[in-house]
Amino acid sequence: MFDRVLIANRGEIALRILRACRGLGLQTVVVYSEADRDADYVRQADMALCIGRAEPADSYMNQSALLLAAKASRSQAIHPGYGFLSENADFAERVTAAGLVFIGPDVACLRTMGDKIAAKHAMRDAGMPCVPGFDNALPADAAELDAIAAGIGYPVIIKAAGGGGGRGMRVVHGGAELAAAIELTREEARRAFNNATVYIEKYLSHPRHVEIQVLCDRHGSALWLGSRDCSLQRRHQKVIEEAPAPGIDPGLIAAIGRRCAEACRQIGYCGVGTFEFLYQDQAFFFIEMNTRLQVEHPVTEMITGIDIVQQQIRVARGEKLSFTQADIRSRGHAVECRINAENPLTFMPTPGRLTHWQPPGGMGVRVDTHVGVGYRVSPYYDSMIAKLITFGASRDDALARMRQALSETRVEGIDSTVALHRQILSEPGFCAGGVDIHHLERWLETRPASPEPVEPHRRSYGDSGITAIGELDGAGAAQSAGADAAR
Ligand code: MV4
């Protein structure tokens, strides 16, 4: 049991965790770097401690500083959020050894899922469909390698066992490239992850990225909370996510969801987690498991009505889940647009000060953000400044609300990806649903050059200073003015 939680993260997720703790009546301790000293959420915590300089290695990644802050604040648990140390088994081990609760799965599960070969083995043992491949470290002998790749059938993909999330992979189209590709991937993996182990899989050419959210307690209950589609991405950075994954037979999703819950029971998984699949030709293939809370968790919250972060903290406290699989119903559709402080054409981060900030609102609109007017976007961290989430009875309803929400949103002083999202929400392929992981990058190659499409609900009339709201023609405007005068 614990009643004081140290939040070992920053930005919108620190605020999201703070809110969950408040909702549970828990005390909050926020740690911050020198760059985040003035952030508003820091002031909202019961206690705040500076843990170092802006560079992540000196603060949010500094394990000793975090443990010292936990001790100084008499915290009894640490929530790692996402990124930073959230999936670091050595950190979780140190947290546990210090007598604190790591809000996440056990160290053993973190280690298994951190090693992508071990993860695939564990999942195959649990009856999970995996991408066909050779799920072991590759042999050194060239003839053996050729035989393995030929057996799988080209194209194949070489992946680093210590990688994940798109880092350390290489596609190979024929035997002539194989040996060199393996050697290159090994070298990169050695440098990036301090682990040269690589493995090989059949390369799927046009999959979708579909994931299943799970929630498990320490008493043997493991539940799945529906699907998400995260196929709309650029360079392995997700841009828009939605729940549920559109256009897939609900029976097929339920079957894979039940498999995920069963796999959790089998490996003794506790906490929240996400099973990542490639979905192609009506079939699911497991690729990896994320052992943390994810950026896109709100879309699942919207369709299930479950506060995933509160539940994550409850199960970490040792509580039993108070509901069963039969209680979980997916209702409606949710979409999330990640608003980044980036140039919408070049994707270059644009740190700086927010001089104007108008978040959208209304029915079915949720904004998860830590920023406001005057906020300084730091160059040291991820450029995401807000998540815009809309919910509707159907996918079309959720998309219509998102268009409206995007048209209301104002970000000034820095560049943002709002304009990009407005364009994507009017792109027929995305609007139809079910695009593959290459769709966005393909579309970016050919999209119209206009960085800021006309905003549908606001028009400025030259420099007269008059702004007409809506699509009013002359007569309509006069009528509307008359109606105003009559009031
Ligand atoms: C693949 C693949 C095709 N075939 N594996 C990239 C992220 C990492 N989680 C796994 N990734 C991929 N693995 C096989 N066998 C294509 C990708 C991939 C991808 C996957 C999900 C979302 C976006 C992606 C973008 C490029 C490649």
Tab-separated table of C-alpha atoms and ligand atoms in Angstrom, residues 131 157 159 164-166 169 201-204 207 209 230 233 236 276 278 287-288 437-438, ligand 1:
chain	number	residue	atom	x	y	z
A	131	VAL	CA	5.162	-13.047	-37.696
A	157	ILE	CA	13.399	-8.019	-42.105
A	159	LYS	CA	15.572	-6.649	-36.267
A	164	GLY	CA	11.738	-1.932	-30.645
A	165	GLY	CA	9.562	0.934	-31.712
A	166	GLY	CA	11.185	0.935	-35.142
A	169	MET	CA	15.569	-2.726	-38.393
A	201	GLU	CA	11.232	-12.286	-39.790
A	202	LYS	CA	9.134	-12.371	-42.912
A	203	TYR	CA	8.666	-8.747	-44.024
A	204	LEU	CA	5.002	-7.794	-44.335
A	207	PRO	CA	0.297	-4.089	-42.698
A	209	HIS	CA	-0.486	-1.272	-36.781
A	230	CYS	CA	-1.957	3.516	-34.867
A	233	GLN	CA	2.674	7.447	-38.471
A	236	HIS	CA	7.859	5.628	-36.405
A	276	GLU	CA	1.412	-4.594	-30.749
A	278	LEU	CA	0.787	-6.105	-37.565
A	287	ILE	CA	5.469	-8.059	-32.974
A	288	GLU	CA	6.170	-6.701	-29.500
A	437	ILE	CA	1.485	1.990	-42.022
A	438	HIS	CA	2.888	3.532	-45.218
B	1	MV4	C1	7.705	-5.124	-39.235
B	1	MV4	C2	7.216	-4.577	-40.455
B	1	MV4	C3	6.970	-5.454	-41.484
B	1	MV4	N1	7.211	-6.775	-41.325
B	1	MV4	N2	7.916	-6.446	-39.126
B	1	MV4	C4	8.354	-0.987	-36.964
B	1	MV4	C5	8.161	-0.675	-35.520
B	1	MV4	C6	8.353	-1.955	-34.831
B	1	MV4	N3	7.475	-2.018	-33.706
B	1	MV4	C7	8.074	-3.005	-35.847
B	1	MV4	N4	8.022	-2.345	-37.111
B	1	MV4	C8	7.744	-3.017	-38.243
B	1	MV4	N5	7.941	-4.363	-38.170
B	1	MV4	C9	7.678	-7.247	-40.152
B	1	MV4	N6	7.901	-8.543	-40.024
B	1	MV4	C10	6.993	-3.213	-40.535
B	1	MV4	C11	7.273	-2.417	-39.419
B	1	MV4	C12	7.013	-1.016	-39.587
B	1	MV4	C13	6.028	-0.378	-38.838
B	1	MV4	C14	5.259	-1.052	-37.899
B	1	MV4	C15	4.297	-0.404	-37.156
B	1	MV4	C16	4.070	0.956	-37.371
B	1	MV4	C17	4.799	1.632	-38.294
B	1	MV4	C18	5.785	0.990	-39.036
B	1	MV4	C19	6.506	1.698	-39.983
B	1	MV4	C20	7.472	1.067	-40.706
B	1	MV4	C21	7.734	-0.286	-40.500
